[in-house]
Amino acid sequence: MDAWTETWLSAEFKNWNLDQILPKVYCPMLILHGEQDQYATLAQPQRFAELTRGEKQLVIIPDCGHFPHFEKTEIVLQSIQLFLKDIE
């Protein structure tokens, strides 16, 4: 675990982000994020939705942490089904 945290908290990564890459993404994107994610802020999925160019949907899942597919399986499956219907 230290290798992960030491890498992301190092000076080399202080200004690293995906802002220049995200506008090049044109594929449909379903962005799922737990409202109480203990590892990421809401700013991250909101940035994906803001900067990507393809069809997209941002779903913030209430009462959910970092693992929506385990914590709120039914909501995740419903979100996927609706998204796939919308992009047909």
mmCIF file of N, CA, C and O in Angstrom:
data_model
loop_
_atom_site.group_PDB
_atom_site.id
_atom_site.type_symbol
_atom_site.label_atom_id
_atom_site.label_comp_id
_atom_site.label_asym_id
_atom_site.label_seq_id
_atom_site.Cartn_x
_atom_site.Cartn_y
_atom_site.Cartn_z
ATOM 1 N N MET A 1 0.818 -1.191 0.000
ATOM 2 C CA MET A 1 0.000 0.000 0.000
ATOM 3 C C MET A 1 0.866 1.259 0.000
ATOM 4 O O MET A 1 0.497 2.253 -0.591
ATOM 5 N N ASP A 2 2.014 1.214 0.644
ATOM 6 C CA ASP A 2 2.886 2.384 0.699
ATOM 7 C C ASP A 2 3.347 2.824 -0.684
ATOM 8 O O ASP A 2 3.457 4.020 -0.950
ATOM 9 N N ALA A 3 3.618 1.865 -1.563
ATOM 10 C CA ALA A 3 4.074 2.232 -2.913
ATOM 11 C C ALA A 3 3.024 3.064 -3.631
ATOM 12 O O ALA A 3 3.347 4.028 -4.327
ATOM 13 N N TRP A 4 1.768 2.711 -3.454
ATOM 14 C CA TRP A 4 0.678 3.454 -4.092
ATOM 15 C C TRP A 4 0.586 4.865 -3.532
ATOM 16 O O TRP A 4 0.561 5.845 -4.259
ATOM 17 N N THR A 5 0.518 4.985 -2.217
ATOM 18 C CA THR A 5 0.362 6.313 -1.614
ATOM 19 C C THR A 5 1.607 7.161 -1.795
ATOM 20 O O THR A 5 1.513 8.355 -2.052
ATOM 21 N N GLU A 6 2.774 6.556 -1.676
ATOM 22 C CA GLU A 6 4.011 7.328 -1.855
ATOM 23 C C GLU A 6 4.137 7.852 -3.279
ATOM 24 O O GLU A 6 4.611 8.957 -3.503
ATOM 25 N N THR A 7 3.694 7.075 -4.248
ATOM 26 C CA THR A 7 3.737 7.526 -5.641
ATOM 27 C C THR A 7 2.825 8.719 -5.850
ATOM 28 O O THR A 7 3.232 9.762 -6.349
ATOM 29 N N TRP A 8 1.551 8.600 -5.462
ATOM 30 C CA TRP A 8 0.573 9.660 -5.714
ATOM 31 C C TRP A 8 0.807 10.897 -4.872
ATOM 32 O O TRP A 8 0.394 11.993 -5.254
ATOM 33 N N LEU A 9 1.462 10.757 -3.752
ATOM 34 C CA LEU A 9 1.734 11.910 -2.898
ATOM 35 C C LEU A 9 3.108 12.519 -3.142
ATOM 36 O O LEU A 9 3.469 13.517 -2.521
ATOM 37 N N SER A 10 3.863 11.949 -4.077
ATOM 38 C CA SER A 10 5.211 12.460 -4.357
ATOM 39 C C SER A 10 5.152 13.782 -5.126
ATOM 40 O O SER A 10 4.160 14.109 -5.782
ATOM 41 N N ALA A 11 6.215 14.524 -5.057
ATOM 42 C CA ALA A 11 6.310 15.832 -5.732
ATOM 43 C C ALA A 11 6.138 15.696 -7.245
ATOM 44 O O ALA A 11 5.578 16.592 -7.890
ATOM 45 N N GLU A 12 6.594 14.592 -7.823
ATOM 46 C CA GLU A 12 6.490 14.385 -9.270
ATOM 47 C C GLU A 12 5.043 14.357 -9.751
ATOM 48 O O GLU A 12 4.755 14.680 -10.896
ATOM 49 N N PHE A 13 4.137 13.958 -8.900
ATOM 50 C CA PHE A 13 2.729 13.846 -9.292
ATOM 51 C C PHE A 13 1.874 15.024 -8.837
ATOM 52 O O PHE A 13 0.678 15.042 -9.070
ATOM 53 N N LYS A 14 2.486 16.007 -8.227
ATOM 54 C CA LYS A 14 1.716 17.122 -7.670
ATOM 55 C C LYS A 14 0.822 17.798 -8.708
ATOM 56 O O LYS A 14 -0.323 18.130 -8.434
ATOM 57 N N ASN A 15 1.315 17.996 -9.907
ATOM 58 C CA ASN A 15 0.555 18.686 -10.946
ATOM 59 C C ASN A 15 0.014 17.751 -12.025
ATOM 60 O O ASN A 15 -0.495 18.207 -13.040
ATOM 61 N N TRP A 16 0.114 16.442 -11.809
ATOM 62 C CA TRP A 16 -0.333 15.472 -12.808
ATOM 63 C C TRP A 16 -1.854 15.429 -12.850
ATOM 64 O O TRP A 16 -2.524 15.434 -11.826
ATOM 65 N N ASN A 17 -2.399 15.412 -14.051
ATOM 66 C CA ASN A 17 -3.845 15.252 -14.218
ATOM 67 C C ASN A 17 -4.127 14.792 -15.647
ATOM 68 O O ASN A 17 -3.217 14.690 -16.466
ATOM 69 N N LEU A 18 -5.363 14.531 -15.937
ATOM 70 C CA LEU A 18 -5.771 14.034 -17.250
ATOM 71 C C LEU A 18 -6.417 15.103 -18.123
ATOM 72 O O LEU A 18 -7.011 14.796 -19.153
ATOM 73 N N ASP A 19 -6.326 16.349 -17.721
ATOM 74 C CA ASP A 19 -7.034 17.426 -18.413
ATOM 75 C C ASP A 19 -6.721 17.524 -19.908
ATOM 76 O O ASP A 19 -7.589 17.884 -20.692
ATOM 77 N N GLN A 20 -5.515 17.211 -20.324
ATOM 78 C CA GLN A 20 -5.173 17.302 -21.745
ATOM 79 C C GLN A 20 -5.601 16.061 -22.518
ATOM 80 O O GLN A 20 -5.764 16.116 -23.732
ATOM 81 N N ILE A 21 -5.808 14.970 -21.823
ATOM 82 C CA ILE A 21 -6.180 13.712 -22.476
ATOM 83 C C ILE A 21 -7.700 13.556 -22.575
ATOM 84 O O ILE A 21 -8.221 13.079 -23.581
ATOM 85 N N LEU A 22 -8.425 13.965 -21.557
ATOM 86 C CA LEU A 22 -9.874 13.751 -21.525
ATOM 87 C C LEU A 22 -10.626 14.352 -22.714
ATOM 88 O O LEU A 22 -11.555 13.715 -23.215
ATOM 89 N N PRO A 23 -10.260 15.521 -23.233
ATOM 90 C CA PRO A 23 -10.996 16.031 -24.398
ATOM 91 C C PRO A 23 -10.838 15.174 -25.662
ATOM 92 O O PRO A 23 -11.587 15.321 -26.612
ATOM 93 N N LYS A 24 -9.907 14.242 -25.648
ATOM 94 C CA LYS A 24 -9.704 13.343 -26.782
ATOM 95 C C LYS A 24 -10.577 12.088 -26.682
ATOM 96 O O LYS A 24 -10.587 11.262 -27.589
ATOM 97 N N VAL A 25 -11.321 11.955 -25.598
ATOM 98 C CA VAL A 25 -12.178 10.789 -25.389
ATOM 99 C C VAL A 25 -13.556 11.089 -25.982
ATOM 100 O O VAL A 25 -14.236 12.006 -25.558
ATOM 101 N N TYR A 26 -13.937 10.296 -26.990
ATOM 102 C CA TYR A 26 -15.214 10.476 -27.688
ATOM 103 C C TYR A 26 -16.163 9.307 -27.503
ATOM 104 O O TYR A 26 -17.280 9.349 -27.979
ATOM 105 N N CYS A 27 -15.740 8.270 -26.847
ATOM 106 C CA CYS A 27 -16.601 7.095 -26.697
ATOM 107 C C CYS A 27 -17.658 7.350 -25.624
ATOM 108 O O CYS A 27 -17.468 8.193 -24.748
ATOM 109 N N PRO A 28 -18.765 6.615 -25.692
ATOM 110 C CA PRO A 28 -19.766 6.745 -24.637
ATOM 111 C C PRO A 28 -19.148 6.400 -23.275
ATOM 112 O O PRO A 28 -18.339 5.472 -23.163
ATOM 113 N N MET A 29 -19.520 7.174 -22.264
ATOM 114 C CA MET A 29 -18.921 6.975 -20.956
ATOM 115 C C MET A 29 -19.982 7.066 -19.857
ATOM 116 O O MET A 29 -20.677 8.070 -19.738
ATOM 117 N N LEU A 30 -20.086 5.996 -19.097
ATOM 118 C CA LEU A 30 -20.913 5.985 -17.902
ATOM 119 C C LEU A 30 -19.965 6.162 -16.729
ATOM 120 O O LEU A 30 -19.086 5.337 -16.500
ATOM 121 N N ILE A 31 -20.139 7.243 -16.009
ATOM 122 C CA ILE A 31 -19.236 7.587 -14.914
ATOM 123 C C ILE A 31 -19.982 7.353 -13.607
ATOM 124 O O ILE A 31 -20.914 8.080 -13.281
ATOM 125 N N LEU A 32 -19.593 6.315 -12.899
ATOM 126 C CA LEU A 32 -20.226 5.959 -11.635
ATOM 127 C C LEU A 32 -19.293 6.331 -10.494
ATOM 128 O O LEU A 32 -18.087 6.059 -10.556
ATOM 129 N N HIS A 33 -19.861 6.942 -9.452
ATOM 130 C CA HIS A 33 -19.018 7.352 -8.328
ATOM 131 C C HIS A 33 -19.825 7.326 -7.046
ATOM 132 O O HIS A 33 -20.957 7.822 -7.009
ATOM 133 N N GLY A 34 -19.258 6.743 -5.999
ATOM 134 C CA GLY A 34 -19.907 6.739 -4.697
ATOM 135 C C GLY A 34 -19.809 8.106 -4.035
ATOM 136 O O GLY A 34 -18.738 8.708 -4.007
ATOM 137 N N GLU A 35 -20.914 8.581 -3.529
ATOM 138 C CA GLU A 35 -20.967 9.908 -2.918
ATOM 139 C C GLU A 35 -19.996 10.033 -1.732
ATOM 140 O O GLU A 35 -19.433 11.094 -1.497
ATOM 141 N N GLN A 36 -19.799 8.955 -1.005
ATOM 142 C CA GLN A 36 -18.879 8.972 0.134
ATOM 143 C C GLN A 36 -17.564 8.244 -0.171
ATOM 144 O O GLN A 36 -16.939 7.678 0.727
ATOM 145 N N ASP A 37 -17.115 8.305 -1.404
ATOM 146 C CA ASP A 37 -15.849 7.665 -1.775
ATOM 147 C C ASP A 37 -14.730 8.191 -0.879
ATOM 148 O O ASP A 37 -14.481 9.392 -0.829
ATOM 149 N N GLN A 38 -14.070 7.291 -0.187
ATOM 150 C CA GLN A 38 -13.036 7.693 0.750
ATOM 151 C C GLN A 38 -11.676 7.913 0.091
ATOM 152 O O GLN A 38 -10.738 8.371 0.748
ATOM 153 N N TYR A 39 -11.572 7.632 -1.203
ATOM 154 C CA TYR A 39 -10.295 7.785 -1.903
ATOM 155 C C TYR A 39 -10.309 8.861 -2.972
ATOM 156 O O TYR A 39 -9.251 9.253 -3.464
ATOM 157 N N ALA A 40 -11.458 9.306 -3.375
ATOM 158 C CA ALA A 40 -11.548 10.296 -4.450
ATOM 159 C C ALA A 40 -12.662 11.290 -4.137
ATOM 160 O O ALA A 40 -13.646 10.939 -3.492
ATOM 161 N N THR A 41 -12.505 12.498 -4.613
ATOM 162 C CA THR A 41 -13.530 13.511 -4.392
ATOM 163 C C THR A 41 -14.508 13.504 -5.563
ATOM 164 O O THR A 41 -14.241 12.925 -6.622
ATOM 165 N N LEU A 42 -15.620 14.186 -5.396
ATOM 166 C CA LEU A 42 -16.604 14.310 -6.475
ATOM 167 C C LEU A 42 -16.037 15.119 -7.640
ATOM 168 O O LEU A 42 -16.532 15.010 -8.770
ATOM 169 N N ALA A 43 -15.009 15.900 -7.381
ATOM 170 C CA ALA A 43 -14.398 16.700 -8.449
ATOM 171 C C ALA A 43 -13.843 15.810 -9.562
ATOM 172 O O ALA A 43 -13.857 16.195 -10.731
ATOM 173 N N GLN A 44 -13.358 14.635 -9.224
ATOM 174 C CA GLN A 44 -12.766 13.760 -10.238
ATOM 175 C C GLN A 44 -13.792 13.250 -11.254
ATOM 176 O O GLN A 44 -13.598 13.435 -12.455
ATOM 177 N N PRO A 45 -14.873 12.621 -10.842
ATOM 178 C CA PRO A 45 -15.851 12.184 -11.844
ATOM 179 C C PRO A 45 -16.517 13.371 -12.553
ATOM 180 O O PRO A 45 -16.842 13.279 -13.741
ATOM 181 N N GLN A 46 -16.697 14.465 -11.848
ATOM 182 C CA GLN A 46 -17.272 15.656 -12.489
ATOM 183 C C GLN A 46 -16.345 16.173 -13.579
ATOM 184 O O GLN A 46 -16.804 16.612 -14.633
ATOM 185 N N ARG A 47 -15.063 16.072 -13.358
ATOM 186 C CA ARG A 47 -14.085 16.500 -14.369
ATOM 187 C C ARG A 47 -14.160 15.597 -15.599
ATOM 188 O O ARG A 47 -14.067 16.060 -16.728
ATOM 189 N N PHE A 48 -14.307 14.295 -15.392
ATOM 190 C CA PHE A 48 -14.462 13.376 -16.525
ATOM 191 C C PHE A 48 -15.678 13.771 -17.356
ATOM 192 O O PHE A 48 -15.620 13.823 -18.580
ATOM 193 N N ALA A 49 -16.787 14.035 -16.684
ATOM 194 C CA ALA A 49 -18.018 14.407 -17.393
ATOM 195 C C ALA A 49 -17.860 15.747 -18.102
ATOM 196 O O ALA A 49 -18.372 15.938 -19.205
ATOM 197 N N GLU A 50 -17.146 16.659 -17.498
ATOM 198 C CA GLU A 50 -16.969 17.996 -18.067
ATOM 199 C C GLU A 50 -16.059 17.993 -19.295
ATOM 200 O O GLU A 50 -16.343 18.670 -20.282
ATOM 201 N N LEU A 51 -14.998 17.224 -19.259
ATOM 202 C CA LEU A 51 -13.976 17.328 -20.299
ATOM 203 C C LEU A 51 -14.070 16.315 -21.429
ATOM 204 O O LEU A 51 -13.498 16.541 -22.488
ATOM 205 N N THR A 52 -14.746 15.201 -21.232
ATOM 206 C CA THR A 52 -14.854 14.233 -22.328
ATOM 207 C C THR A 52 -15.898 14.703 -23.329
ATOM 208 O O THR A 52 -16.779 15.487 -23.011
ATOM 209 N N ARG A 53 -15.802 14.217 -24.560
ATOM 210 C CA ARG A 53 -16.657 14.734 -25.628
ATOM 211 C C ARG A 53 -17.739 13.778 -26.096
ATOM 212 O O ARG A 53 -18.655 14.177 -26.773
ATOM 213 N N GLY A 54 -17.615 12.532 -25.778
ATOM 214 C CA GLY A 54 -18.619 11.571 -26.214
ATOM 215 C C GLY A 54 -19.882 11.683 -25.383
ATOM 216 O O GLY A 54 -19.985 12.496 -24.471
ATOM 217 N N GLU A 55 -20.843 10.848 -25.736
ATOM 218 C CA GLU A 55 -22.063 10.784 -24.939
ATOM 219 C C GLU A 55 -21.683 10.278 -23.548
ATOM 220 O O GLU A 55 -20.911 9.337 -23.405
ATOM 221 N N LYS A 56 -22.207 10.933 -22.526
ATOM 222 C CA LYS A 56 -21.800 10.564 -21.176
ATOM 223 C C LYS A 56 -22.932 10.758 -20.187
ATOM 224 O O LYS A 56 -23.861 11.531 -20.420
ATOM 225 N N GLN A 57 -22.799 10.046 -19.094
ATOM 226 C CA GLN A 57 -23.751 10.183 -18.003
ATOM 227 C C GLN A 57 -22.971 10.033 -16.702
ATOM 228 O O GLN A 57 -22.205 9.081 -16.526
ATOM 229 N N LEU A 58 -23.152 10.981 -15.802
ATOM 230 C CA LEU A 58 -22.523 10.946 -14.487
ATOM 231 C C LEU A 58 -23.565 10.517 -13.466
ATOM 232 O O LEU A 58 -24.631 11.130 -13.364
ATOM 233 N N VAL A 59 -23.259 9.454 -12.730
ATOM 234 C CA VAL A 59 -24.163 8.954 -11.693
ATOM 235 C C VAL A 59 -23.409 8.981 -10.371
ATOM 236 O O VAL A 59 -22.430 8.259 -10.194
ATOM 237 N N ILE A 60 -23.857 9.842 -9.472
ATOM 238 C CA ILE A 60 -23.310 9.885 -8.122
ATOM 239 C C ILE A 60 -24.236 9.044 -7.251
ATOM 240 O O ILE A 60 -25.429 9.341 -7.123
ATOM 241 N N ILE A 61 -23.704 7.997 -6.682
ATOM 242 C CA ILE A 61 -24.509 7.034 -5.939
ATOM 243 C C ILE A 61 -24.514 7.405 -4.449
ATOM 244 O O ILE A 61 -23.458 7.417 -3.816
ATOM 245 N N PRO A 62 -25.697 7.716 -3.914
ATOM 246 C CA PRO A 62 -25.775 8.111 -2.501
ATOM 247 C C PRO A 62 -25.453 6.959 -1.557
ATOM 248 O O PRO A 62 -25.634 5.788 -1.895
ATOM 249 N N ASP A 63 -24.971 7.324 -0.375
ATOM 250 C CA ASP A 63 -24.654 6.334 0.668
ATOM 251 C C ASP A 63 -23.745 5.229 0.147
ATOM 252 O O ASP A 63 -23.951 4.047 0.419
ATOM 253 N N CYS A 64 -22.740 5.615 -0.620
ATOM 254 C CA CYS A 64 -21.856 4.639 -1.256
ATOM 255 C C CYS A 64 -20.422 5.139 -1.188
ATOM 256 O O CYS A 64 -20.157 6.323 -1.385
ATOM 257 N N GLY A 65 -19.502 4.225 -0.938
ATOM 258 C CA GLY A 65 -18.086 4.551 -0.874
ATOM 259 C C GLY A 65 -17.376 4.297 -2.196
ATOM 260 O O GLY A 65 -17.916 4.548 -3.271
ATOM 261 N N HIS A 66 -16.190 3.736 -2.117
ATOM 262 C CA HIS A 66 -15.290 3.589 -3.261
ATOM 263 C C HIS A 66 -15.641 2.406 -4.172
ATOM 264 O O HIS A 66 -15.139 2.321 -5.278
ATOM 265 N N PHE A 67 -16.496 1.505 -3.721
ATOM 266 C CA PHE A 67 -16.762 0.284 -4.486
ATOM 267 C C PHE A 67 -18.250 0.127 -4.810
ATOM 268 O O PHE A 67 -18.920 -0.793 -4.306
ATOM 269 N N PRO A 68 -18.801 0.992 -5.670
ATOM 270 C CA PRO A 68 -20.240 0.931 -5.972
ATOM 271 C C PRO A 68 -20.711 -0.439 -6.453
ATOM 272 O O PRO A 68 -21.811 -0.869 -6.121
ATOM 273 N N HIS A 69 -19.892 -1.122 -7.231
ATOM 274 C CA HIS A 69 -20.312 -2.419 -7.768
ATOM 275 C C HIS A 69 -20.508 -3.466 -6.663
ATOM 276 O O HIS A 69 -21.266 -4.414 -6.850
ATOM 277 N N PHE A 70 -19.863 -3.297 -5.513
ATOM 278 C CA PHE A 70 -20.090 -4.183 -4.372
ATOM 279 C C PHE A 70 -21.131 -3.610 -3.410
ATOM 280 O O PHE A 70 -21.959 -4.335 -2.887
ATOM 281 N N GLU A 71 -21.051 -2.297 -3.170
ATOM 282 C CA GLU A 71 -21.891 -1.667 -2.163
ATOM 283 C C GLU A 71 -23.324 -1.406 -2.637
ATOM 284 O O GLU A 71 -24.262 -1.464 -1.838
ATOM 285 N N LYS A 72 -23.490 -1.083 -3.896
ATOM 286 C CA LYS A 72 -24.811 -0.731 -4.438
ATOM 287 C C LYS A 72 -24.998 -1.411 -5.799
ATOM 288 O O LYS A 72 -25.262 -0.781 -6.817
ATOM 289 N N THR A 73 -24.871 -2.714 -5.793
ATOM 290 C CA THR A 73 -24.905 -3.505 -7.024
ATOM 291 C C THR A 73 -26.142 -3.218 -7.864
ATOM 292 O O THR A 73 -26.044 -3.028 -9.083
ATOM 293 N N GLU A 74 -27.302 -3.172 -7.237
ATOM 294 C CA GLU A 74 -28.550 -2.988 -7.988
ATOM 295 C C GLU A 74 -28.571 -1.631 -8.697
ATOM 296 O O GLU A 74 -28.977 -1.533 -9.861
ATOM 297 N N ILE A 75 -28.130 -0.586 -8.021
ATOM 298 C CA ILE A 75 -28.091 0.746 -8.637
ATOM 299 C C ILE A 75 -27.107 0.765 -9.799
ATOM 300 O O ILE A 75 -27.383 1.347 -10.853
ATOM 301 N N VAL A 76 -25.976 0.115 -9.628
ATOM 302 C CA VAL A 76 -24.985 0.056 -10.700
ATOM 303 C C VAL A 76 -25.564 -0.662 -11.912
ATOM 304 O O VAL A 76 -25.462 -0.173 -13.042
ATOM 305 N N LEU A 77 -26.196 -1.812 -11.697
ATOM 306 C CA LEU A 77 -26.772 -2.562 -12.819
ATOM 307 C C LEU A 77 -27.882 -1.775 -13.513
ATOM 308 O O LEU A 77 -27.959 -1.751 -14.745
ATOM 309 N N GLN A 78 -28.731 -1.112 -12.738
ATOM 310 C CA GLN A 78 -29.788 -0.293 -13.326
ATOM 311 C C GLN A 78 -29.198 0.868 -14.129
ATOM 312 O O GLN A 78 -29.683 1.187 -15.219
ATOM 313 N N SER A 79 -28.158 1.479 -13.607
ATOM 314 C CA SER A 79 -27.503 2.593 -14.304
ATOM 315 C C SER A 79 -26.906 2.135 -15.633
ATOM 316 O O SER A 79 -27.018 2.826 -16.642
ATOM 317 N N ILE A 80 -26.305 0.969 -15.623
ATOM 318 C CA ILE A 80 -25.723 0.422 -16.850
ATOM 319 C C ILE A 80 -26.826 0.139 -17.874
ATOM 320 O O ILE A 80 -26.701 0.497 -19.050
ATOM 321 N N GLN A 81 -27.898 -0.492 -17.435
ATOM 322 C CA GLN A 81 -29.004 -0.805 -18.346
ATOM 323 C C GLN A 81 -29.582 0.463 -18.971
ATOM 324 O O GLN A 81 -29.808 0.514 -20.185
ATOM 325 N N LEU A 82 -29.847 1.472 -18.165
ATOM 326 C CA LEU A 82 -30.403 2.724 -18.679
ATOM 327 C C LEU A 82 -29.436 3.413 -19.638
ATOM 328 O O LEU A 82 -29.840 3.932 -20.674
ATOM 329 N N PHE A 83 -28.175 3.405 -19.296
ATOM 330 C CA PHE A 83 -27.172 4.042 -20.145
ATOM 331 C C PHE A 83 -27.093 3.350 -21.499
ATOM 332 O O PHE A 83 -27.060 3.998 -22.545
ATOM 333 N N LEU A 84 -27.086 2.031 -21.483
ATOM 334 C CA LEU A 84 -27.019 1.303 -22.751
ATOM 335 C C LEU A 84 -28.256 1.531 -23.612
ATOM 336 O O LEU A 84 -28.146 1.624 -24.829
ATOM 337 N N LYS A 85 -29.418 1.652 -22.994
ATOM 338 C CA LYS A 85 -30.642 1.973 -23.752
ATOM 339 C C LYS A 85 -30.543 3.352 -24.368
ATOM 340 O O LYS A 85 -30.950 3.570 -25.498
ATOM 341 N N ASP A 86 -29.995 4.299 -23.607
ATOM 342 C CA ASP A 86 -29.884 5.682 -24.079
ATOM 343 C C ASP A 86 -28.934 5.846 -25.253
ATOM 344 O O ASP A 86 -29.127 6.724 -26.091
ATOM 345 N N ILE A 87 -27.905 5.020 -25.318
ATOM 346 C CA ILE A 87 -26.918 5.197 -26.386
ATOM 347 C C ILE A 87 -27.205 4.348 -27.620
ATOM 348 O O ILE A 87 -26.467 4.408 -28.598
ATOM 349 N N GLU A 88 -28.265 3.557 -27.593
ATOM 350 C CA GLU A 88 -28.614 2.721 -28.756
ATOM 351 C C GLU A 88 -28.968 3.568 -29.934
ATOM 352 O O GLU A 88 -29.534 4.598 -29.888
#
